[in-house]
JSON list of C-alpha atoms in Angstrom, two decimals:
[
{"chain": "A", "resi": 1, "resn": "UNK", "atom": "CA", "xyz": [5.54, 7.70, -9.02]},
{"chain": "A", "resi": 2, "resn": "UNK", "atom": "CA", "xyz": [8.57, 7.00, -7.16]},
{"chain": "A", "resi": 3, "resn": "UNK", "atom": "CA", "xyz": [9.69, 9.39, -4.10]},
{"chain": "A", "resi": 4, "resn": "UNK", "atom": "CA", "xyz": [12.98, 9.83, -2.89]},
{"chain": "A", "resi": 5, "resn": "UNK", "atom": "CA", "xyz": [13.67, 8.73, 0.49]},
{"chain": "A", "resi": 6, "resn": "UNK", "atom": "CA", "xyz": [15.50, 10.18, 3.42]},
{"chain": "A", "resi": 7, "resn": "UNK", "atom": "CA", "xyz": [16.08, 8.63, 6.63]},
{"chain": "A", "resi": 8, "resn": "UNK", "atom": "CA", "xyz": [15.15, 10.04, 9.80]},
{"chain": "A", "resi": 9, "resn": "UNK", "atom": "CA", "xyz": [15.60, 9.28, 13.31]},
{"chain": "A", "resi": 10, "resn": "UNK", "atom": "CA", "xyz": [12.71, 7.56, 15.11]},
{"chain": "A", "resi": 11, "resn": "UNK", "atom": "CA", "xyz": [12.10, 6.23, 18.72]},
{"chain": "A", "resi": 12, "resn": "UNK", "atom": "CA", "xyz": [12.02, 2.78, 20.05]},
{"chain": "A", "resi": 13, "resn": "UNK", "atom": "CA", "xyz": [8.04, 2.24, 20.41]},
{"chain": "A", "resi": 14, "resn": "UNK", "atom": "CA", "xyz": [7.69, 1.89, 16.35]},
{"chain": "A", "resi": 15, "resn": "UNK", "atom": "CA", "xyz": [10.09, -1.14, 17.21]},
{"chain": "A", "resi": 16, "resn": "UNK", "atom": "CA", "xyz": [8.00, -2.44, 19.75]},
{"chain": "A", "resi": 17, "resn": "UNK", "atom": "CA", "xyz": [4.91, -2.06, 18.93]},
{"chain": "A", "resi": 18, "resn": "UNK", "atom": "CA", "xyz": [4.81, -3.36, 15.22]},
{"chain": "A", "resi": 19, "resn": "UNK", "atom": "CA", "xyz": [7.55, -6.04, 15.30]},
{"chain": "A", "resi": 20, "resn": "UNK", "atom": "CA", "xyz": [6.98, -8.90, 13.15]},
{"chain": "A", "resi": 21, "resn": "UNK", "atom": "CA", "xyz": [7.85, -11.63, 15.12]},
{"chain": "A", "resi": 22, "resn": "UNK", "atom": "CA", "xyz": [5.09, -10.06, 18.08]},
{"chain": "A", "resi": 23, "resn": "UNK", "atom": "CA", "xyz": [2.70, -12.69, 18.15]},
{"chain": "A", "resi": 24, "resn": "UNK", "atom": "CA", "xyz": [-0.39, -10.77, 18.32]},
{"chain": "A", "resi": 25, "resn": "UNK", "atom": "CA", "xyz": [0.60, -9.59, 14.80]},
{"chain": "A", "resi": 26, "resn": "UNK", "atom": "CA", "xyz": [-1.33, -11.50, 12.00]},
{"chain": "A", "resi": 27, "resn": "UNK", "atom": "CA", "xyz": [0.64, -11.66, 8.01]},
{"chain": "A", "resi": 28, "resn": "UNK", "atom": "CA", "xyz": [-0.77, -9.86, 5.86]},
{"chain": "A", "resi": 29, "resn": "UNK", "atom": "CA", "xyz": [-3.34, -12.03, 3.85]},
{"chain": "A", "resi": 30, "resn": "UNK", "atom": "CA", "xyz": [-3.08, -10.91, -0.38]},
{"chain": "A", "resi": 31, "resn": "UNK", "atom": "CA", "xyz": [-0.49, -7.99, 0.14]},
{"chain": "A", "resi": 32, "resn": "UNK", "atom": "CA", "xyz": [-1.44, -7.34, -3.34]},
{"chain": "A", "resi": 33, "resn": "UNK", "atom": "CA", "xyz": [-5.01, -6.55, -2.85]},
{"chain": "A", "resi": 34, "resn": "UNK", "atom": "CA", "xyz": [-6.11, -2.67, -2.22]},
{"chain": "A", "resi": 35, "resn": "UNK", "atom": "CA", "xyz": [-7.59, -2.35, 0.67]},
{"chain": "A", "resi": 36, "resn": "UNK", "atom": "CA", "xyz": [-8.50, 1.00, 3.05]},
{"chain": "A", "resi": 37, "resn": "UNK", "atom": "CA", "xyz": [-6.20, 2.31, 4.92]},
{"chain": "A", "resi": 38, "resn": "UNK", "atom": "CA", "xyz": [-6.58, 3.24, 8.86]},
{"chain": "A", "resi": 39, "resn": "UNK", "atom": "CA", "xyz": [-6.31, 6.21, 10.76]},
{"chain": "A", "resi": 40, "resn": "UNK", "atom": "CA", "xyz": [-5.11, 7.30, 14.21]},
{"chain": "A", "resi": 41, "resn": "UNK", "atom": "CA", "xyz": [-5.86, 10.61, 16.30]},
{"chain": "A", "resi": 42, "resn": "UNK", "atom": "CA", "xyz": [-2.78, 11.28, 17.35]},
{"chain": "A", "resi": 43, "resn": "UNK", "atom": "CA", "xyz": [-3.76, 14.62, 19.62]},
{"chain": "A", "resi": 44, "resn": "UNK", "atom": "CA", "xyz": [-4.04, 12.49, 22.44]},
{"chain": "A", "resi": 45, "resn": "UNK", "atom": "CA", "xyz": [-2.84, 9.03, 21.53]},
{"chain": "A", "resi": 46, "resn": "UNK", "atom": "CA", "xyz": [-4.15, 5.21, 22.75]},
{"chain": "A", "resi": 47, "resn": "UNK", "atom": "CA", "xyz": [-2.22, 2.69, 23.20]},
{"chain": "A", "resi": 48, "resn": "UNK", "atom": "CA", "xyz": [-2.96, 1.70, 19.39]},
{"chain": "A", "resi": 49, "resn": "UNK", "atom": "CA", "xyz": [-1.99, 5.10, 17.85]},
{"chain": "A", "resi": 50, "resn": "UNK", "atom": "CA", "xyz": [1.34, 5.66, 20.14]},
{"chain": "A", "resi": 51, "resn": "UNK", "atom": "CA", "xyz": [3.57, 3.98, 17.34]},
{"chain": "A", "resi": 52, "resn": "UNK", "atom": "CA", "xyz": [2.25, 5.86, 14.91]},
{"chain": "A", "resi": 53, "resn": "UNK", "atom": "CA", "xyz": [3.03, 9.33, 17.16]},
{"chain": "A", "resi": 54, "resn": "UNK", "atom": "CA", "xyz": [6.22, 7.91, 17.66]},
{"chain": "A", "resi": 55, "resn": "UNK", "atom": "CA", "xyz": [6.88, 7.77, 13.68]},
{"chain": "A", "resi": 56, "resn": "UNK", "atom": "CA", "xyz": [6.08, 11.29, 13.63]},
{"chain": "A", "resi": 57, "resn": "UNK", "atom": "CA", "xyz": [7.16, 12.83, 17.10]},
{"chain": "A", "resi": 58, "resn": "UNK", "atom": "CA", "xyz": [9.24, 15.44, 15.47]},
{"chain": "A", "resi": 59, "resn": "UNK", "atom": "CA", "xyz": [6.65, 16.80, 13.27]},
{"chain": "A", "resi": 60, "resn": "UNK", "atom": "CA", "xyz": [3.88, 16.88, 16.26]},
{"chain": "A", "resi": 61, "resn": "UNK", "atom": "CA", "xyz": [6.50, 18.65, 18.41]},
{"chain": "A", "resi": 62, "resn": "UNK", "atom": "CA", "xyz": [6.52, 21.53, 15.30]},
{"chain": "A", "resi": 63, "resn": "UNK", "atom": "CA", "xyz": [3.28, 21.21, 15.23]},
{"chain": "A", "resi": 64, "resn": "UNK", "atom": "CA", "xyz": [2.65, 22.07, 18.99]},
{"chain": "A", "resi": 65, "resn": "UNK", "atom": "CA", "xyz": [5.02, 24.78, 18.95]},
{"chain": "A", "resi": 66, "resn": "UNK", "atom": "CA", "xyz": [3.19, 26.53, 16.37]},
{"chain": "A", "resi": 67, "resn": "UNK", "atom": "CA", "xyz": [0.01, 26.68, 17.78]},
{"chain": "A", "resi": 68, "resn": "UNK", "atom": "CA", "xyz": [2.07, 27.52, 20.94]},
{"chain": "A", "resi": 69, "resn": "UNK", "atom": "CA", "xyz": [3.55, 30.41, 18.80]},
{"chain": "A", "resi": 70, "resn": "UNK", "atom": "CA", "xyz": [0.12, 31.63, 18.08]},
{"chain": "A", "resi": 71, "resn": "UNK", "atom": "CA", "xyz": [-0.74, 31.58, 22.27]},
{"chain": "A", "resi": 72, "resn": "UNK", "atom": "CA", "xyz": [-2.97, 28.84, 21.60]},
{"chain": "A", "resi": 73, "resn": "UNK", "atom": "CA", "xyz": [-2.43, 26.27, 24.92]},
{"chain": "A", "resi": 74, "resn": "UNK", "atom": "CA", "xyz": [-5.65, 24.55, 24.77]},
{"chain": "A", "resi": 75, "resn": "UNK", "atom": "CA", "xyz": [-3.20, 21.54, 23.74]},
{"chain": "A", "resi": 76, "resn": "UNK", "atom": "CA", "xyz": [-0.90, 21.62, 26.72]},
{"chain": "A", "resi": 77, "resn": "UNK", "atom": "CA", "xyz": [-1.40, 18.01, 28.18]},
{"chain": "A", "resi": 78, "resn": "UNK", "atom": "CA", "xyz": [-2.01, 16.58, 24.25]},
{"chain": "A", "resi": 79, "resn": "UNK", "atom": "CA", "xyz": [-1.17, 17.25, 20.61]},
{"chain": "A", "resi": 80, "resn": "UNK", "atom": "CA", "xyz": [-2.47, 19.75, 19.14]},
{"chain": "A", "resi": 81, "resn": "UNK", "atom": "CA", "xyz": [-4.35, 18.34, 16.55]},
{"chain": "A", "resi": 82, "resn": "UNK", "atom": "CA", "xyz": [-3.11, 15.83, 14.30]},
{"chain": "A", "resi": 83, "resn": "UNK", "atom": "CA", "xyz": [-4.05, 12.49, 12.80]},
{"chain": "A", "resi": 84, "resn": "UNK", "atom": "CA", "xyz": [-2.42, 10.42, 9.85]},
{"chain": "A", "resi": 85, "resn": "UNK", "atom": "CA", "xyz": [-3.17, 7.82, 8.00]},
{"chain": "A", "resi": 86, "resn": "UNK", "atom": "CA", "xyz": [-1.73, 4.67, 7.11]},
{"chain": "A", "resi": 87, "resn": "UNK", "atom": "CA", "xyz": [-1.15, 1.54, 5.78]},
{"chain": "A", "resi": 88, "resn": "UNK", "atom": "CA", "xyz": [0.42, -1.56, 7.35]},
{"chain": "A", "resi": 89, "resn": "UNK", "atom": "CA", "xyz": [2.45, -5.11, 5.37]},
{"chain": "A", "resi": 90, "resn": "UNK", "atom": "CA", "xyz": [3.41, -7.97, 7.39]},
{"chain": "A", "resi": 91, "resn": "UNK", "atom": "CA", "xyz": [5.75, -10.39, 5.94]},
{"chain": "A", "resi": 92, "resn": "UNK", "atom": "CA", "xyz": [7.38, -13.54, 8.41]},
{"chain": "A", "resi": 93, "resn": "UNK", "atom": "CA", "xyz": [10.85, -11.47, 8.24]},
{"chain": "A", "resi": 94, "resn": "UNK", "atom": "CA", "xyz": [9.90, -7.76, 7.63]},
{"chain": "A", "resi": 95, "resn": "UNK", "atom": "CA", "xyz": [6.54, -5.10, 8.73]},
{"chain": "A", "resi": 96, "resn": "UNK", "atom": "CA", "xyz": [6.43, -2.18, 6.48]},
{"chain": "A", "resi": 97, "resn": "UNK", "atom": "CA", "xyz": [4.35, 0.86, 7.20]},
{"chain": "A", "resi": 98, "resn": "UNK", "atom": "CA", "xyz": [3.49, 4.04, 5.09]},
{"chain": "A", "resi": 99, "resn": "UNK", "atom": "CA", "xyz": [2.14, 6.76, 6.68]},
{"chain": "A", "resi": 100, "resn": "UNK", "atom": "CA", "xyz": [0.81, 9.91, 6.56]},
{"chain": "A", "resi": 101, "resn": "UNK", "atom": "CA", "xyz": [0.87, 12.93, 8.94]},
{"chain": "A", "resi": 102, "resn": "UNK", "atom": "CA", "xyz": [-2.35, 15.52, 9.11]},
{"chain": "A", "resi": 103, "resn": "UNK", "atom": "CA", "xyz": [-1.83, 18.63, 10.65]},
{"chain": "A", "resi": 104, "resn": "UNK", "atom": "CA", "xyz": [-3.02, 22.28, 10.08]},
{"chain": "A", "resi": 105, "resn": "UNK", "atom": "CA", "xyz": [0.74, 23.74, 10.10]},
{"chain": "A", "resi": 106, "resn": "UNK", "atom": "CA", "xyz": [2.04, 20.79, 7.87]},
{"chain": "A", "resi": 107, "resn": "UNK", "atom": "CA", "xyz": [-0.49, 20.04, 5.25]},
{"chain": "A", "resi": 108, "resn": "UNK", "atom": "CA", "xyz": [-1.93, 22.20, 2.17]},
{"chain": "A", "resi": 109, "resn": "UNK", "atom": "CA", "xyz": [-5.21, 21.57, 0.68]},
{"chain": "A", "resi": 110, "resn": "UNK", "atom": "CA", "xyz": [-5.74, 20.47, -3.09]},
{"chain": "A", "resi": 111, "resn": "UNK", "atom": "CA", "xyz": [-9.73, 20.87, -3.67]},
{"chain": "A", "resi": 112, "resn": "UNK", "atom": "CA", "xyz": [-12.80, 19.91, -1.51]},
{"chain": "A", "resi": 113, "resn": "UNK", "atom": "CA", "xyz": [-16.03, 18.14, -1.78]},
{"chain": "A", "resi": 114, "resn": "UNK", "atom": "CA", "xyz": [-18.86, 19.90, -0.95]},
{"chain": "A", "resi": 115, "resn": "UNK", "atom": "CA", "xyz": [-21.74, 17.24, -1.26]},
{"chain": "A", "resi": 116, "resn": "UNK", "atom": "CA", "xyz": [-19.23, 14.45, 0.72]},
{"chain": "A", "resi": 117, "resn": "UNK", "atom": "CA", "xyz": [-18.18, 17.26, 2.99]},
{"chain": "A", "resi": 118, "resn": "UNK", "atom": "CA", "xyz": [-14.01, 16.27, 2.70]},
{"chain": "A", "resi": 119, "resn": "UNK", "atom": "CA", "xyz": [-11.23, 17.97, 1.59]},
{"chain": "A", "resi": 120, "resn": "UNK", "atom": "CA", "xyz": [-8.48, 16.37, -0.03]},
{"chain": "A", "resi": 121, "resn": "UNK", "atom": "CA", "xyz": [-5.01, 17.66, 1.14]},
{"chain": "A", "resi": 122, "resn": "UNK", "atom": "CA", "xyz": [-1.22, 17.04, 0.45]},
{"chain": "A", "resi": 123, "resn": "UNK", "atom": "CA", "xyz": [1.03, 16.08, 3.72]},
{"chain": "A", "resi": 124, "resn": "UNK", "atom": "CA", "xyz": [4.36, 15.07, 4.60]},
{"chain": "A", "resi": 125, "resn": "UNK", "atom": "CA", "xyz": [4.89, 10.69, 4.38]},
{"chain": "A", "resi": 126, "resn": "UNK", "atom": "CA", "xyz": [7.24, 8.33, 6.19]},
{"chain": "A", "resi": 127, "resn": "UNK", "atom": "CA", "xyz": [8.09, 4.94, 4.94]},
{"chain": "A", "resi": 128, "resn": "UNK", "atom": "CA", "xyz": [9.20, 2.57, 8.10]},
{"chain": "A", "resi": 129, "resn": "UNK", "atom": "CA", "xyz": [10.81, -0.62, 8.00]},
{"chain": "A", "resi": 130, "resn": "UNK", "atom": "CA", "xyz": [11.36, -3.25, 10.57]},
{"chain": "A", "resi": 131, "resn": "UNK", "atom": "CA", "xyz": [13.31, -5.99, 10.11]},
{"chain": "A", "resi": 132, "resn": "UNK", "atom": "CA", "xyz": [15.70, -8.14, 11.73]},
{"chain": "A", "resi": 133, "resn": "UNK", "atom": "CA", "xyz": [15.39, -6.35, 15.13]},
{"chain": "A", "resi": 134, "resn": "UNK", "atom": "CA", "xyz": [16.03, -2.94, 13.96]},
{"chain": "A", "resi": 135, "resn": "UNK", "atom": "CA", "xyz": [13.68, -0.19, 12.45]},
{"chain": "A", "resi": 136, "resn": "UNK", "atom": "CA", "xyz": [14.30, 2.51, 9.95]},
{"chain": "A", "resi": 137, "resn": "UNK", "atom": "CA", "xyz": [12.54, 5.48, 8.72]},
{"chain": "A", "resi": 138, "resn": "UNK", "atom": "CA", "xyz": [12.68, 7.67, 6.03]},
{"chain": "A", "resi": 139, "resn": "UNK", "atom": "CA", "xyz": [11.11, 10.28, 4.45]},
{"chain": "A", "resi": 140, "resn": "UNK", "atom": "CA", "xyz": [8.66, 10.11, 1.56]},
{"chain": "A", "resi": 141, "resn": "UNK", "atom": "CA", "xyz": [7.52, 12.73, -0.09]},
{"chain": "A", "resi": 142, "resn": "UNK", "atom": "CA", "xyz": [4.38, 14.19, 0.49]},
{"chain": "A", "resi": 143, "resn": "UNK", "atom": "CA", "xyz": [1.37, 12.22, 0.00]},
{"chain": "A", "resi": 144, "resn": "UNK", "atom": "CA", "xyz": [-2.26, 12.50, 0.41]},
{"chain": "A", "resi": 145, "resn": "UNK", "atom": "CA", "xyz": [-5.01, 12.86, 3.10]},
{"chain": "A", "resi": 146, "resn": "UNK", "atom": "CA", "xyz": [-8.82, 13.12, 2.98]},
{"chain": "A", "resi": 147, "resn": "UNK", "atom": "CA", "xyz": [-10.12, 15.31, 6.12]},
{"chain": "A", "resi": 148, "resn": "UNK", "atom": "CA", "xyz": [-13.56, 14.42, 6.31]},
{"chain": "A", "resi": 149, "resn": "UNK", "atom": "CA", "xyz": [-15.98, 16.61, 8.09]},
{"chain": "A", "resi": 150, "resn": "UNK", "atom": "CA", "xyz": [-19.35, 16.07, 10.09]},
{"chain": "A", "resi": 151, "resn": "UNK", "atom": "CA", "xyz": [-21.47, 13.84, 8.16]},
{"chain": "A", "resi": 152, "resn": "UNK", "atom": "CA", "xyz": [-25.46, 14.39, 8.85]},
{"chain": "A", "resi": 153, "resn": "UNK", "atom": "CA", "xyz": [-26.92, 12.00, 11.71]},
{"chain": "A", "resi": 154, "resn": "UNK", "atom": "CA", "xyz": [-23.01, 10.91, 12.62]},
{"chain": "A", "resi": 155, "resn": "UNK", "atom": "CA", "xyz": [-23.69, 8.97, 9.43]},
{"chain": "A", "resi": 156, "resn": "UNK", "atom": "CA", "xyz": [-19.93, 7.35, 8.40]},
{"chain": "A", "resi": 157, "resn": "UNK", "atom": "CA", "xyz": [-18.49, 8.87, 5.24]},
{"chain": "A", "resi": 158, "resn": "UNK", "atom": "CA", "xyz": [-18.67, 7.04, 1.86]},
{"chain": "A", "resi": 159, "resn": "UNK", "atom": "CA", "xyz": [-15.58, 5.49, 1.26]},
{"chain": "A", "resi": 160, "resn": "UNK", "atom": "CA", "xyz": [-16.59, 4.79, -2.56]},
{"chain": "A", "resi": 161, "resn": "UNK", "atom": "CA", "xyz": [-17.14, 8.59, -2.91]},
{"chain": "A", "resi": 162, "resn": "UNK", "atom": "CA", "xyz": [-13.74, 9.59, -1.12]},
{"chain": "A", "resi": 163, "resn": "UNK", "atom": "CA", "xyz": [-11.60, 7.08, 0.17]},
{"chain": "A", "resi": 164, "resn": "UNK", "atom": "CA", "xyz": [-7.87, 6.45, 0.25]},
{"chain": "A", "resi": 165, "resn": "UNK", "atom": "CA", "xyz": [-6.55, 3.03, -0.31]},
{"chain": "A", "resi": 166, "resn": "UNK", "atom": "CA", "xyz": [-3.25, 0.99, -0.35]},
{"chain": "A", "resi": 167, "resn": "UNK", "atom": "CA", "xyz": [-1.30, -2.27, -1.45]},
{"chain": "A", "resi": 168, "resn": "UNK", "atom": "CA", "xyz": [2.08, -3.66, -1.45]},
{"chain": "A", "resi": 169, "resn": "UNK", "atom": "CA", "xyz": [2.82, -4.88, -4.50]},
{"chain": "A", "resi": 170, "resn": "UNK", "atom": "CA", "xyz": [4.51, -7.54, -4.05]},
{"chain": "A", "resi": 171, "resn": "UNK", "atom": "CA", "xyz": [6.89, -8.00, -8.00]},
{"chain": "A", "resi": 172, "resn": "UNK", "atom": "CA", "xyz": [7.93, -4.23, -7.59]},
{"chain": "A", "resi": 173, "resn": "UNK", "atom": "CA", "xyz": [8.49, -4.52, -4.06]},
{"chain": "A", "resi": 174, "resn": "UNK", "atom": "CA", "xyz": [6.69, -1.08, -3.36]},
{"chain": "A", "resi": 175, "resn": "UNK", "atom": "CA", "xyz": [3.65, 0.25, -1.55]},
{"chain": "A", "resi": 176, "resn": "UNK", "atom": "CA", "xyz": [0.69, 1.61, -3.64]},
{"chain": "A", "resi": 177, "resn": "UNK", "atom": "CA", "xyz": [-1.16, 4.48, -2.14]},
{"chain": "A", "resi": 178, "resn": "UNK", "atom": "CA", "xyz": [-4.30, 5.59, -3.73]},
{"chain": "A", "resi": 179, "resn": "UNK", "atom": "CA", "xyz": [-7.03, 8.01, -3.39]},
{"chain": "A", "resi": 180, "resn": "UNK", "atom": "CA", "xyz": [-10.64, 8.12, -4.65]},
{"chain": "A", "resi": 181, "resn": "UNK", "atom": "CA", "xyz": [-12.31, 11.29, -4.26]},
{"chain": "A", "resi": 182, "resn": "UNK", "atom": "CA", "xyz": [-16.13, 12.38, -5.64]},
{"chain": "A", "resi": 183, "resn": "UNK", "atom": "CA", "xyz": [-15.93, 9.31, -6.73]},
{"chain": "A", "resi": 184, "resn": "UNK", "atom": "CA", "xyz": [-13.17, 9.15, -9.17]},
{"chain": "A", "resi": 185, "resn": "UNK", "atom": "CA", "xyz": [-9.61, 8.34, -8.91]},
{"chain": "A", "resi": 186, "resn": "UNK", "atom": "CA", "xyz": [-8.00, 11.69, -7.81]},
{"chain": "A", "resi": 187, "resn": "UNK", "atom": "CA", "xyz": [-4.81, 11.18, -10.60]},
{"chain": "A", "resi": 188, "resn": "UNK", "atom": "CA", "xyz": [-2.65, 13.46, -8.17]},
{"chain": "A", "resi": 189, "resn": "UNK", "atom": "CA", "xyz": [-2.93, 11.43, -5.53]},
{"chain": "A", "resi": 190, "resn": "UNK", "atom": "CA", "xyz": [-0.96, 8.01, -6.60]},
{"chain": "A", "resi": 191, "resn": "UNK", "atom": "CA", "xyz": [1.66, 7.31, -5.03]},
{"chain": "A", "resi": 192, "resn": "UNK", "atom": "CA", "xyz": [3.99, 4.24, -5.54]},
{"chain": "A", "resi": 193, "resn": "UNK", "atom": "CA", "xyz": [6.89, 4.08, -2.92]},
{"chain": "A", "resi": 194, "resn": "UNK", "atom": "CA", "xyz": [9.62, 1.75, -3.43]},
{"chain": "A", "resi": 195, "resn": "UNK", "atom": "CA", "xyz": [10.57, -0.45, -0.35]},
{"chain": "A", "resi": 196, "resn": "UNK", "atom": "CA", "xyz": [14.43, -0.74, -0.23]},
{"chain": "A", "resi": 197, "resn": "UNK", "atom": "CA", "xyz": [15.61, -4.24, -0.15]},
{"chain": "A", "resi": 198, "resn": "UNK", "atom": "CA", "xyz": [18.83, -5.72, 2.06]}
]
């Protein structure tokens, strides 16, 4: 599944923070290879997640001034709350990153598990490309998120049961984005986003 793409303004700490040529920044080993993606809390971001909020500081602003809307300022010295999800490829000349952005105001849900206590959900996605000392972002579609909920005993949640996943491939030049949920391949949640070549 292809999505169209439409580029949006971003600031300068996506540049900073996942430059290629930083050197705490490792290649990505088997770009090819599915592997989990990672989240960020992004109500009150560390130092880790502040690219991330920086991708989507537009939507968290929205985001904000809904629940503001509603008189809800519980969330005036943070996000309200938001998270996202994403996935991260590391060549010696380029760092791509997929991502996507969970939020109440932004995000619809598609079905839940009961017995893995998640709900699958469809939200807004960003492709962003750095390269040669300049980034870009653009908009992708909407693709998925699993919200997990408490699990018994703080016990993790089971990533075979529901589990998003991702890979560059590396021949089509595009990010794969995957979900497994109650333990099947959820068929509405694949996602193949082309990454736009020089």
């Amino acid at each position: 599944m292809h999505e169209r793409l439409t580029f949006v303004a971003v600031a300068t700490a996506l540049t900073l923070a996942l430059a290629p040529h930083a050197s705490a920044q490792s290649l990505t080993h088997d770009p090819n290879a599915w592997r989990a993606v990672a989240y960020a809390d992004l109500e009150l971001p560390n130092s880790e997640a502040v690219p991330y909020a920086s991708l989507w500081a537009d939507r968290l602003k929205k985001n904000n001034d809904a629940y503001m809307a509603k008189g809800d300022t519980r969330f005036a010295v943070a996000n309200a709350p938001a998270s996202e999800s994403h996935i991260v490829v590391r060549s010696p000349t380029k760092t791509v990153v997929l991502s996507v952005l969970h939020t109440l105001t932004g995000c619809s849900p598609i079905r839940t598990d009961p017995v893995g206590n998640a709900t699958l959900k469809r939200c807004p996605m960003r492709l962003a490309i750095y390269q040669n000392g300049r980034s870009t972002v653009a908009d992708a579609g909407s693709g998925c998120f699993i919200e997990y909920g408490a699990q018994p005993n703080n016990v993790r949640p089971d990533l075979a049961r529901n589990g998003a996943m991702g890979a560059y491939d590396v021949q089509a030049k595009s990010i794969r984005a995957g979900i497994v949920f109650e333990g099947e391949i959820a068929p509405e949640c694949q996602f193949r986003v082309p990454v736009p070549q020089p």
